[in-house]
Amino acid sequence: MSASTENIYISLFIVGVSAWQVIWCTVFILCRGQEKYLHDDSNYQKYRGSKIAALVKLAFLYFTGTACFYIGNILFGAPLASQQEETAFFSLLLSALVLLPACCLYGTNWEKWLLTFTSYDSIECPTERSLRIVAICSIGGGWFGAFPIPLDWDRPWQLWPVSCVLGALCGHTLGNFISLSLVCSDSWRNRRNKVRQKLP
């Protein structure tokens, strides 16, 4: 298989994963709060307008985040004069994995964004903690994925950004498992404390 064919497959895979995240977030935004307006026609137009505005904000944040990740990838050593398409697709993937879930929950509420991604001690909400863990693991996985690229093994997965994509996806998966285990342990601990309080 030639390098150009491999690049096409990698690009299609990245676009597919990013599209899946975008579709999931769009459905989430469109369906959130819809049950309140099912039987109230007077407010439905207002509700629909707010959803369109939310989708426009989602698109703006997604592409702004992609541009920021693109600049970050260049600063961390991605090729500047060549392979701009691969760098752009990797930036799309990182933006989809890191920013879209937070966009769904917070929109443009910058206080929530800052609280979630900069404050480590004051986060008590499991959702905010999970968003932070998944974001750190996704970015860290992409960064660790870059380590095999300069090695002289001459493997096809060492091409830019294959190992970074795999690292980001593995980090995203690991972050989801860590978040799920923390949520389950918190739930189990709370349930155990409630049972202890009921005992005489």
C-alpha angles and dihedrals in degrees: 000000000000124000092247091054090049090050090052091052092047092049092049091049093050092047090049094052092045092047090051090054092047092050092047092050092045092052090046092052094045095048099041111107094358095126091068092063103040094099099029111080095175094067098034094090090051090048092050092049091052090052092051089050090049091052091049089051090048091053092046093050092044095053093039089052090048090054091049092049089048091055090044091051091051091049091050092054110278113150110276102189097038140031094033090151093056091047091049092051091048089050090051089052094049091047090051094048098042109027108029097068090051090046090056093053103035108022105186097339095130094184090062091046091052093044092051100044104031108030115073103174103046099054110108099149112097091217094057092045091050092050091052094047093048092047093050093046093047094050092041091049091052090049094048089046089065094064097083094049098085094043116107098235093115094217121156092235090061092072116110118294103001098096091041091053091049090047092050092049092046090047091049091051092047091049091052091050092048091048092048092049091049092049091049093048091048090049092048091048092049092048091049091050091051091051091049091050091053093052115094 
